[in-house]
Amino acid sequence: MVGEDKYLVVAMVMGIIFIGLGIYLYLIDRKISRIEQKQDELAGLNKK
Amino acid sequence: MIKGLWWKLTGLGLILYSIVAGQMIEVPELPVIHQTIRNLFYHVCMWFAMFTMFGTSLVYSIKYLTGNKPGNDIMASESVYNGIFFGILGLITGMIWAKFTWGDFWTNDPQLNGAAVSMMAYLAYAVLRSSIDEKAMRARVSAVYNIFAFMLLVIFLGVLPRLADSSLHPGKGGNTSTMQGLDLTMRLVFYPAVIGWIIVAFWILQIRARKRRLVQNVNQINK
């Protein structure tokens, strides 16, 4: 039982770290999308 | 590039599942490796992701050489950098595993030495790129070098360890393959983990390439 608890703790710690990394990736992705959108808008304005 | 969020969430979900299930499932009691076999779900996946990235960079390098489109050069180089990242993670997870099973972080094993040489070949790619200032020349030279680097990777990681007389790695030097020893429960974690890491590797690649394009656009505007 003690051994199983240890595995659970390891799984939880690794899971939390990975969820953090996933959120970080998502936020960067969203930020880049916003900048791309702005850049497209500026390029459109310059063409006009 | 694939648009939408569904495939990114699928990748994250598969990895999260493999992290939790990888620790919770019952694994076969094997001599020497014992419970460290669980590292298979993390260590081997890094190599799969790395191979996929280097394979992607090969495809984009060939595409660049045939079409001279700068976008293909960005994808090729970013795939290499991403592959190096996963390769380093593979080396670290492998070294930790080796310490607990073979008693040392690094042993004189053909697979380990092959991995080190392959990584150096790709690190040389990064050095080569940074040493050429002219954009088109840099893209062309590095694309040609990338094709040779991939051949080295296949030889040093795929061919030579299998031809070696002895190896500590499964499936190499006459040892039986790990895949033959994997039971169904482990396969149900291992395959999703591999797919998940490959998907996340492509996501990171997409982010890196988009960022490079943005930086290039800003530089062009500033000129």
PDB file of N, CA and C in Angstrom, chain B residues 55-97:
ATOM      1  N   GLY B  55      12.951  13.669 -39.055  1.00  0.00           N
ATOM      2  CA  GLY B  55      12.355  13.217 -40.321  1.00  0.00           C
ATOM      3  C   GLY B  55      11.617  14.357 -41.002  1.00  0.00           C
ATOM      4  N   THR B  56      10.885  15.144 -40.195  1.00  0.00           N
ATOM      5  CA  THR B  56      10.165  16.305 -40.736  1.00  0.00           C
ATOM      6  C   THR B  56      11.150  17.308 -41.330  1.00  0.00           C
ATOM      7  N   SER B  57      12.254  17.522 -40.613  1.00  0.00           N
ATOM      8  CA  SER B  57      13.241  18.490 -41.111  1.00  0.00           C
ATOM      9  C   SER B  57      13.855  17.996 -42.418  1.00  0.00           C
ATOM     10  N   LEU B  58      14.025  16.680 -42.535  1.00  0.00           N
ATOM     11  CA  LEU B  58      14.557  16.125 -43.794  1.00  0.00           C
ATOM     12  C   LEU B  58      13.608  16.427 -44.955  1.00  0.00           C
ATOM     13  N   VAL B  59      12.316  16.191 -44.707  1.00  0.00           N
ATOM     14  CA  VAL B  59      11.314  16.436 -45.751  1.00  0.00           C
ATOM     15  C   VAL B  59      11.337  17.916 -46.170  1.00  0.00           C
ATOM     16  N   TYR B  60      11.372  18.821 -45.171  1.00  0.00           N
ATOM     17  CA  TYR B  60      11.355  20.252 -45.488  1.00  0.00           C
ATOM     18  C   TYR B  60      12.664  20.703 -46.142  1.00  0.00           C
ATOM     19  N   SER B  61      13.771  20.057 -45.777  1.00  0.00           N
ATOM     20  CA  SER B  61      15.046  20.396 -46.425  1.00  0.00           C
ATOM     21  C   SER B  61      14.997  20.016 -47.900  1.00  0.00           C
ATOM     22  N   ILE B  62      14.463  18.835 -48.180  1.00  0.00           N
ATOM     23  CA  ILE B  62      14.343  18.407 -49.587  1.00  0.00           C
ATOM     24  C   ILE B  62      13.396  19.347 -50.332  1.00  0.00           C
ATOM     25  N   LYS B  63      12.295  19.712 -49.660  1.00  0.00           N
ATOM     26  CA  LYS B  63      11.339  20.638 -50.284  1.00  0.00           C
ATOM     27  C   LYS B  63      11.992  21.981 -50.565  1.00  0.00           C
ATOM     28  N   TYR B  64      12.857  22.429 -49.623  1.00  0.00           N
ATOM     29  CA  TYR B  64      13.539  23.714 -49.851  1.00  0.00           C
ATOM     30  C   TYR B  64      14.465  23.616 -51.062  1.00  0.00           C
ATOM     31  N   LEU B  65      15.206  22.513 -51.131  1.00  0.00           N
ATOM     32  CA  LEU B  65      16.167  22.362 -52.234  1.00  0.00           C
ATOM     33  C   LEU B  65      15.471  22.277 -53.590  1.00  0.00           C
ATOM     34  N   THR B  66      14.236  21.778 -53.594  1.00  0.00           N
ATOM     35  CA  THR B  66      13.527  21.668 -54.875  1.00  0.00           C
ATOM     36  C   THR B  66      12.725  22.930 -55.210  1.00  0.00           C
ATOM     37  N   GLY B  67      12.361  23.719 -54.185  1.00  0.00           N
ATOM     38  CA  GLY B  67      11.497  24.873 -54.465  1.00  0.00           C
ATOM     39  C   GLY B  67      12.037  26.229 -54.054  1.00  0.00           C
ATOM     40  N   ASN B  68      13.085  26.229 -53.209  1.00  0.00           N
ATOM     41  CA  ASN B  68      13.691  27.482 -52.713  1.00  0.00           C
ATOM     42  C   ASN B  68      12.723  28.400 -51.979  1.00  0.00           C
ATOM     43  N   LYS B  69      11.727  27.817 -51.311  1.00  0.00           N
ATOM     44  CA  LYS B  69      10.789  28.661 -50.559  1.00  0.00           C
ATOM     45  C   LYS B  69      11.329  28.873 -49.149  1.00  0.00           C
ATOM     46  N   PRO B  70      11.468  30.138 -48.705  1.00  0.00           N
ATOM     47  CA  PRO B  70      12.037  30.401 -47.370  1.00  0.00           C
ATOM     48  C   PRO B  70      11.251  29.737 -46.230  1.00  0.00           C
ATOM     49  N   GLY B  71       9.935  29.582 -46.428  1.00  0.00           N
ATOM     50  CA  GLY B  71       9.100  28.950 -45.407  1.00  0.00           C
ATOM     51  C   GLY B  71       9.556  27.527 -45.105  1.00  0.00           C
ATOM     52  N   ASN B  72      10.012  26.825 -46.142  1.00  0.00           N
ATOM     53  CA  ASN B  72      10.477  25.450 -45.940  1.00  0.00           C
ATOM     54  C   ASN B  72      11.777  25.412 -45.133  1.00  0.00           C
ATOM     55  N   ASP B  73      12.605  26.445 -45.323  1.00  0.00           N
ATOM     56  CA  ASP B  73      13.855  26.529 -44.548  1.00  0.00           C
ATOM     57  C   ASP B  73      13.542  26.757 -43.076  1.00  0.00           C
ATOM     58  N   ILE B  74      12.555  27.618 -42.822  1.00  0.00           N
ATOM     59  CA  ILE B  74      12.158  27.877 -41.420  1.00  0.00           C
ATOM     60  C   ILE B  74      11.687  26.574 -40.777  1.00  0.00           C
ATOM     61  N   MET B  75      10.819  25.842 -41.485  1.00  0.00           N
ATOM     62  CA  MET B  75      10.297  24.585 -40.937  1.00  0.00           C
ATOM     63  C   MET B  75      11.423  23.567 -40.717  1.00  0.00           C
ATOM     64  N   ALA B  76      12.356  23.490 -41.680  1.00  0.00           N
ATOM     65  CA  ALA B  76      13.452  22.513 -41.565  1.00  0.00           C
ATOM     66  C   ALA B  76      14.325  22.818 -40.355  1.00  0.00           C
ATOM     67  N   SER B  77      14.711  24.091 -40.226  1.00  0.00           N
ATOM     68  CA  SER B  77      15.625  24.428 -39.128  1.00  0.00           C
ATOM     69  C   SER B  77      14.936  24.316 -37.772  1.00  0.00           C
ATOM     70  N   GLU B  78      13.679  24.773 -37.700  1.00  0.00           N
ATOM     71  CA  GLU B  78      12.970  24.680 -36.419  1.00  0.00           C
ATOM     72  C   GLU B  78      12.713  23.218 -36.033  1.00  0.00           C
ATOM     73  N   SER B  79      12.486  22.363 -37.039  1.00  0.00           N
ATOM     74  CA  SER B  79      12.316  20.923 -36.742  1.00  0.00           C
ATOM     75  C   SER B  79      13.590  20.359 -36.133  1.00  0.00           C
ATOM     76  N   VAL B  80      14.738  20.788 -36.673  1.00  0.00           N
ATOM     77  CA  VAL B  80      16.012  20.301 -36.130  1.00  0.00           C
ATOM     78  C   VAL B  80      16.180  20.761 -34.682  1.00  0.00           C
ATOM     79  N   TYR B  81      15.927  22.060 -34.429  1.00  0.00           N
ATOM     80  CA  TYR B  81      16.099  22.563 -33.059  1.00  0.00           C
ATOM     81  C   TYR B  81      15.149  21.841 -32.092  1.00  0.00           C
ATOM     82  N   ASN B  82      13.937  21.604 -32.574  1.00  0.00           N
ATOM     83  CA  ASN B  82      12.961  20.887 -31.757  1.00  0.00           C
ATOM     84  C   ASN B  82      13.413  19.434 -31.518  1.00  0.00           C
ATOM     85  N   GLY B  83      13.948  18.832 -32.567  1.00  0.00           N
ATOM     86  CA  GLY B  83      14.454  17.451 -32.455  1.00  0.00           C
ATOM     87  C   GLY B  83      15.603  17.370 -31.460  1.00  0.00           C
ATOM     88  N   ILE B  84      16.480  18.380 -31.486  1.00  0.00           N
ATOM     89  CA  ILE B  84      17.602  18.409 -30.528  1.00  0.00           C
ATOM     90  C   ILE B  84      17.058  18.494 -29.104  1.00  0.00           C
ATOM     91  N   PHE B  85      16.023  19.310 -28.913  1.00  0.00           N
ATOM     92  CA  PHE B  85      15.400  19.447 -27.592  1.00  0.00           C
ATOM     93  C   PHE B  85      14.897  18.089 -27.092  1.00  0.00           C
ATOM     94  N   PHE B  86      14.181  17.366 -27.951  1.00  0.00           N
ATOM     95  CA  PHE B  86      13.661  16.058 -27.548  1.00  0.00           C
ATOM     96  C   PHE B  86      14.787  15.036 -27.398  1.00  0.00           C
ATOM     97  N   GLY B  87      15.822  15.177 -28.218  1.00  0.00           N
ATOM     98  CA  GLY B  87      16.974  14.277 -28.098  1.00  0.00           C
ATOM     99  C   GLY B  87      17.674  14.443 -26.753  1.00  0.00           C
ATOM    100  N   ILE B  88      17.818  15.704 -26.327  1.00  0.00           N
ATOM    101  CA  ILE B  88      18.455  15.961 -25.022  1.00  0.00           C
ATOM    102  C   ILE B  88      17.586  15.384 -23.897  1.00  0.00           C
ATOM    103  N   LEU B  89      16.260  15.552 -24.022  1.00  0.00           N
ATOM    104  CA  LEU B  89      15.364  14.963 -23.014  1.00  0.00           C
ATOM    105  C   LEU B  89      15.497  13.442 -23.014  1.00  0.00           C
ATOM    106  N   GLY B  90      15.638  12.850 -24.210  1.00  0.00           N
ATOM    107  CA  GLY B  90      15.820  11.397 -24.322  1.00  0.00           C
ATOM    108  C   GLY B  90      17.112  10.949 -23.662  1.00  0.00           C
ATOM    109  N   LEU B  91      18.171  11.730 -23.868  1.00  0.00           N
ATOM    110  CA  LEU B  91      19.463  11.396 -23.248  1.00  0.00           C
ATOM    111  C   LEU B  91      19.362  11.481 -21.720  1.00  0.00           C
ATOM    112  N   ILE B  92      18.728  12.545 -21.227  1.00  0.00           N
ATOM    113  CA  ILE B  92      18.631  12.729 -19.764  1.00  0.00           C
ATOM    114  C   ILE B  92      17.815  11.596 -19.134  1.00  0.00           C
ATOM    115  N   THR B  93      16.640  11.309 -19.727  1.00  0.00           N
ATOM    116  CA  THR B  93      15.801  10.236 -19.153  1.00  0.00           C
ATOM    117  C   THR B  93      16.520   8.881 -19.257  1.00  0.00           C
ATOM    118  N   GLY B  94      17.285   8.699 -20.343  1.00  0.00           N
ATOM    119  CA  GLY B  94      18.038   7.453 -20.504  1.00  0.00           C
ATOM    120  C   GLY B  94      19.166   7.338 -19.495  1.00  0.00           C
ATOM    121  N   MET B  95      19.848   8.463 -19.237  1.00  0.00           N
ATOM    122  CA  MET B  95      20.960   8.452 -18.275  1.00  0.00           C
ATOM    123  C   MET B  95      20.469   8.138 -16.865  1.00  0.00           C
ATOM    124  N   ILE B  96      19.322   8.713 -16.519  1.00  0.00           N
ATOM    125  CA  ILE B  96      18.755   8.433 -15.182  1.00  0.00           C
ATOM    126  C   ILE B  96      18.382   6.950 -15.083  1.00  0.00           C
ATOM    127  N   TRP B  97      17.785   6.443 -16.153  1.00  0.00           N
ATOM    128  CA  TRP B  97      17.394   5.014 -16.182  1.00  0.00           C
ATOM    129  C   TRP B  97      18.635   4.133 -16.072  1.00  0.00           C
TER     130      TRP B  97
END
